[in-house]
Amino acid sequence: MKANYLDDLNERQREAVITLQGPLMIIAGAGSGKTKVLTTRIAHLMRNGVDAFNILALTFTNKAAKEMKERVEKILGGHEARNLYIGTFHSVFARLLRSDAPKLGYPSDFTIYDSDDAKSVVKTIVNELNLDDKHYKPNLVYNRISAAKNSLMSPEAYQQDYYIQQEDQRASRPLTGKIYDMYAKRCFKNGAMDFDDLLYKMYVLLKSFPDVLAKYQHKFKYIMIDEYQDTNPAQYEIVKLLGAVHENICVVGDDAQSIYSFRGATIQNILQFEKDYDDVKVVKLEQNYRSTKSILNVANEVIAKNKGQIEKNLWTDNAEGEKIKLIRTNTDNEEGKTVADTIAEQKLRNHYANRDFCILYRTNAQSRAFEESLRRLAIPYRIFGGLSFYQRKEIKDFIAYLRVIMNSRDEEAIKRIINYPVRGIGKTTIEKVSIYANDQNITFWEVLERAKEFGFKAGTLDALDGFVTMIKSFRIMLDKHNAYEIALQVGKSTNIVKELFNDKTTEGLARYENIQELLNSIKEFTETPNEDGELEDNKSLGIYLQQITLLTDADNTNDENSDVVKLMTIHAAKGLEFPVVFTVGMEESLFPSGMSINSREELEEERRLFYVAVTRAKSRLFLTYANSRYRFGQLQQNEPSRFLEEVPEQFLDRSYAGGGLRNSGSLGGGASWGNMFDKRKTAAPPQGPQPARTAPRPTSSAVSNHTPSPNFAADNPHEMEPGMDVEHQKFGFGKILSMEGAPNNRIATVMFPKGGGEKKIMLNYAKLMIVRQQ
DNA sequence: CAGTTGCTGTTTTTT
DNA sequence: ACAGCAACTG
């Protein structure tokens, strides 16, 4: 261990680190060295004789957990650090629940449902209750259920709560409580917990089994919570229970950066912390090491507009820096172009690398314009967020097999794969199985196993039997084979891998590669010894499944060092920093979001979001907005964001590529804006006037619709051969590339240059006319 | 059954 | 615009 680790800290930081006993709240302003304090504090605890086994550190993201782990290891050496419990709330609780789940009636190999699985269960139930899913939108209903669990409200309590019932009544969804109840029972029956259950059931476990509670209270003598401002009531209560004996609870957070209330986080947890415990010590980290004075000034001015904050005064010794640059453009496309141009220019002028830039937006949909422009200038970029690897269909399908092997009660997983690849088990059959399962109160799987008793037709019965036999054959492997071996076998005997391999479309290729990547990652998992050095025992399929469900794309930090411009939502940027930040789309109804301008609380959260965006920047910050942009396919005119008006004039530089606060002239105020880029040579050929999206464009149907030749008449499928030029009524002219299928059901692969590329055409149905023989 | 067409609902998102 | 889906049809 480094001997002088305390010397690297400022006075406040040191005070936080050496306060080891009793409740401690660290208010850590943006860029004030929060992670450093947390990790050093852990090291200091151990230095002072605390056993690593007795320390629990909880974070929100895997990424934060990983970073913390690595940094502690750096101070202590990996040897001592490996017994620490550092992880996300969800992963730590999943791990604890694994051993005690049977106490609650769950298998210890319970499945973890991600939100897609959970919504799908909700949907099933809404259908079973014959409710209209226009009213009972699975998404909304699931959010209600999720919120209930995050406030530790049982289905019974939910249905009895007058206020809640009123709300559901008003939303004309009075049966939400009923759905919650059925949902909970269904998950239980399926042997599955959703993300919220990992918290909720943990709480129930601690509450119902005093011996379990005592065990963990004794074990976790020191507890640390990161991002405390984003905790929800469930997390709050669990922490309170776990820490009740020793009260060595250290929470770290910044109320100014609380941006997850839409997911049940309550800022009250941090605002109230002092009242929750006696003798709370509060340490404020107010020195910012990240940003220039200019940037910090803006951040402070903006956040000061919020009410009810913990008082603090963030300051820095850093240089004054440049003013914040405000850029107005006419359209969203032009915004993209201007930002890309500015990046190119800044790279030249200030010798930045690509990785020094980050483009932050409020919504994922905004990324498009920036992608296009960056690509045009050949600037490499990467978008963070969006669909995670594990949410891709082919990945979920494959994993569904593994889930079923592990837990046959997992109905959601069975339904995903029972007819994938196609094995002749259609919608009707699945519905019947569901009904039988509900009627007899047995699991979906049991109905499949005992299909004979339910009088399916012979063909269907064969198909069901085949499926059951196959799954069982995989299950036998569990004893002697690790996750990778089983996964390989699944890929082989289901033909999934082969099928995707033979699919030569672009999507097919991507899917094939994704499956390969999945298999590789499983292999990697089985080959990496875990922290305790165990290899065999811990490399089971069960462990693997629990891990990956809690993993997300945001955790893929492997190419963190690659030299690319980063694009992400402001939410995703929390905790990160970049030399140059563009906060784009600074417009009313976009940012602040139109959904969040109806209450003070919501607006304040948007403002905190803006604060987070501003404080990501180290040396240069650009704010951009467009007079008009396409949203939902509609051209929309937006006023500049009210947040721009909250930035005092003296901190702004409007000269940069134009910029004026108001939409003065309708078309950008003449020659003053955007011109500096037009005069410069860019890597791309000059675009000329931006191809206005307002200009009449050919409608999409006109592009893809081909007008058939007057003499069009379908030719006999049997006469078609590869190499022929053909005409299709809709796709236009094309060339037959190959031919497959049974003689009486021939399928041609045809390349239509103007009709969307390669298509598979079933000749019995779609009609082709031969234009020219080979 | 599978491919096509038409309709809907579109913040933020970790786990 | 666009994706994800339910209903339709060859």
mmCIF file of N, CA and C in Angstrom, chain A residues 328-332 334 625-629 635-637 657-660 662-675 678 689-690 692-695:
data_model
loop_
_atom_site.group_PDB
_atom_site.id
_atom_site.type_symbol
_atom_site.label_atom_id
_atom_site.label_comp_id
_atom_site.label_asym_id
_atom_site.label_seq_id
_atom_site.Cartn_x
_atom_site.Cartn_y
_atom_site.Cartn_z
ATOM 1 N N ARG A 328 -26.148 29.030 -32.873
ATOM 2 C CA ARG A 328 -27.497 28.810 -33.390
ATOM 3 C C ARG A 328 -27.412 28.345 -34.828
ATOM 4 N N THR A 329 -28.208 27.400 -35.177
ATOM 5 C CA THR A 329 -28.295 27.014 -36.579
ATOM 6 C C THR A 329 -29.751 27.013 -37.000
ATOM 7 N N ASN A 330 -29.937 26.856 -38.278
ATOM 8 C CA ASN A 330 -31.281 26.926 -38.803
ATOM 9 C C ASN A 330 -32.038 25.618 -38.641
ATOM 10 N N THR A 331 -31.346 24.532 -38.904
ATOM 11 C CA THR A 331 -32.019 23.236 -38.853
ATOM 12 C C THR A 331 -31.192 22.258 -38.034
ATOM 13 N N ASP A 332 -31.814 21.122 -37.753
ATOM 14 C CA ASP A 332 -31.104 20.083 -37.012
ATOM 15 C C ASP A 332 -29.925 19.533 -37.821
ATOM 16 N N GLU A 334 -28.182 21.141 -39.960
ATOM 17 C CA GLU A 334 -27.130 22.133 -39.949
ATOM 18 C C GLU A 334 -26.415 22.140 -38.592
ATOM 19 N N TYR A 625 -28.219 25.147 -30.629
ATOM 20 C CA TYR A 625 -29.652 24.897 -30.824
ATOM 21 C C TYR A 625 -30.030 25.214 -32.260
ATOM 22 N N ALA A 626 -31.113 24.660 -32.683
ATOM 23 C CA ALA A 626 -31.573 24.857 -34.057
ATOM 24 C C ALA A 626 -32.941 25.524 -34.048
ATOM 25 N N ASN A 627 -33.147 26.381 -35.025
ATOM 26 C CA ASN A 627 -34.450 27.045 -35.115
ATOM 27 C C ASN A 627 -35.566 26.053 -35.403
ATOM 28 N N SER A 628 -35.250 25.081 -36.206
ATOM 29 C CA SER A 628 -36.285 24.104 -36.527
ATOM 30 C C SER A 628 -35.653 22.729 -36.650
ATOM 31 N N ARG A 629 -36.430 21.745 -36.367
ATOM 32 C CA ARG A 629 -35.926 20.383 -36.509
ATOM 33 C C ARG A 629 -37.085 19.435 -36.755
ATOM 34 N N LEU A 635 -41.851 18.824 -39.164
ATOM 35 C CA LEU A 635 -40.941 19.947 -38.967
ATOM 36 C C LEU A 635 -41.452 20.795 -37.820
ATOM 37 N N GLN A 636 -40.570 21.061 -36.880
ATOM 38 C CA GLN A 636 -41.017 21.763 -35.675
ATOM 39 C C GLN A 636 -40.181 23.009 -35.454
ATOM 40 N N GLN A 637 -40.823 24.097 -35.111
ATOM 41 C CA GLN A 637 -40.100 25.325 -34.779
ATOM 42 C C GLN A 637 -39.976 25.392 -33.267
ATOM 43 N N ALA A 657 -19.592 31.446 -34.819
ATOM 44 C CA ALA A 657 -20.531 30.932 -35.806
ATOM 45 C C ALA A 657 -21.913 31.479 -35.570
ATOM 46 N N GLY A 658 -21.983 32.749 -35.278
ATOM 47 C CA GLY A 658 -23.304 33.375 -35.152
ATOM 48 C C GLY A 658 -23.841 33.248 -33.752
ATOM 49 N N GLY A 659 -25.095 33.030 -33.635
ATOM 50 C CA GLY A 659 -25.686 32.875 -32.328
ATOM 51 C C GLY A 659 -26.302 34.147 -31.834
ATOM 52 N N GLY A 660 -27.548 34.112 -31.599
ATOM 53 C CA GLY A 660 -28.282 35.192 -30.980
ATOM 54 C C GLY A 660 -29.343 34.473 -30.224
ATOM 55 N N ARG A 662 -32.534 35.057 -29.477
ATOM 56 C CA ARG A 662 -33.891 34.968 -30.017
ATOM 57 C C ARG A 662 -33.883 34.530 -31.465
ATOM 58 N N ASN A 663 -34.943 33.976 -31.858
ATOM 59 C CA ASN A 663 -35.129 33.668 -33.258
ATOM 60 C C ASN A 663 -35.459 34.954 -34.001
ATOM 61 N N SER A 664 -34.495 35.810 -34.149
ATOM 62 C CA SER A 664 -34.813 37.115 -34.721
ATOM 63 C C SER A 664 -35.316 36.980 -36.158
ATOM 64 N N GLY A 665 -34.380 36.993 -37.076
ATOM 65 C CA GLY A 665 -34.810 36.803 -38.449
ATOM 66 C C GLY A 665 -35.211 35.354 -38.625
ATOM 67 N N SER A 666 -36.080 35.103 -39.549
ATOM 68 C CA SER A 666 -36.533 33.733 -39.654
ATOM 69 C C SER A 666 -35.433 32.838 -40.220
ATOM 70 N N LEU A 667 -34.590 33.403 -41.030
ATOM 71 C CA LEU A 667 -33.598 32.532 -41.643
ATOM 72 C C LEU A 667 -32.172 32.866 -41.232
ATOM 73 N N GLY A 668 -31.981 33.034 -39.959
ATOM 74 C CA GLY A 668 -30.619 33.006 -39.464
ATOM 75 C C GLY A 668 -29.860 34.318 -39.537
ATOM 76 N N GLY A 669 -30.524 35.418 -39.789
ATOM 77 C CA GLY A 669 -29.861 36.710 -39.665
ATOM 78 C C GLY A 669 -28.742 36.940 -40.664
ATOM 79 N N GLY A 670 -28.955 36.610 -41.867
ATOM 80 C CA GLY A 670 -28.054 37.004 -42.932
ATOM 81 C C GLY A 670 -26.698 36.342 -42.878
ATOM 82 N N ALA A 671 -25.654 37.124 -43.128
ATOM 83 C CA ALA A 671 -24.348 36.538 -43.378
ATOM 84 C C ALA A 671 -23.593 36.195 -42.110
ATOM 85 N N SER A 672 -24.120 36.553 -40.965
ATOM 86 C CA SER A 672 -23.305 36.439 -39.771
ATOM 87 C C SER A 672 -23.129 35.008 -39.278
ATOM 88 N N TRP A 673 -24.021 34.138 -39.621
ATOM 89 C CA TRP A 673 -23.884 32.825 -38.975
ATOM 90 C C TRP A 673 -23.396 31.753 -39.933
ATOM 91 N N GLY A 674 -22.647 30.887 -39.342
ATOM 92 C CA GLY A 674 -22.237 29.712 -40.085
ATOM 93 C C GLY A 674 -21.180 29.992 -41.134
ATOM 94 N N ASN A 675 -20.874 31.266 -41.341
ATOM 95 C CA ASN A 675 -20.044 31.567 -42.496
ATOM 96 C C ASN A 675 -18.591 31.156 -42.343
ATOM 97 N N ASP A 678 -17.928 28.018 -44.024
ATOM 98 C CA ASP A 678 -18.047 27.966 -45.473
ATOM 99 C C ASP A 678 -16.769 28.444 -46.136
ATOM 100 N N PRO A 689 -25.612 24.875 -50.587
ATOM 101 C CA PRO A 689 -26.667 25.143 -49.622
ATOM 102 C C PRO A 689 -27.210 23.817 -49.093
ATOM 103 N N GLN A 690 -27.423 23.801 -47.821
ATOM 104 C CA GLN A 690 -27.918 22.580 -47.196
ATOM 105 C C GLN A 690 -29.148 22.085 -47.945
ATOM 106 N N ALA A 692 -32.288 21.447 -48.198
ATOM 107 C CA ALA A 692 -33.311 21.719 -47.201
ATOM 108 C C ALA A 692 -34.283 20.563 -47.111
ATOM 109 N N ARG A 693 -34.545 20.172 -45.884
ATOM 110 C CA ARG A 693 -35.488 19.067 -45.734
ATOM 111 C C ARG A 693 -36.910 19.539 -45.969
ATOM 112 N N THR A 694 -37.037 20.857 -46.019
ATOM 113 C CA THR A 694 -38.374 21.380 -46.284
ATOM 114 C C THR A 694 -38.705 21.293 -47.770
ATOM 115 N N ALA A 695 -37.660 21.205 -48.578
ATOM 116 C CA ALA A 695 -37.921 21.115 -50.010
ATOM 117 C C ALA A 695 -38.752 19.875 -50.299
#
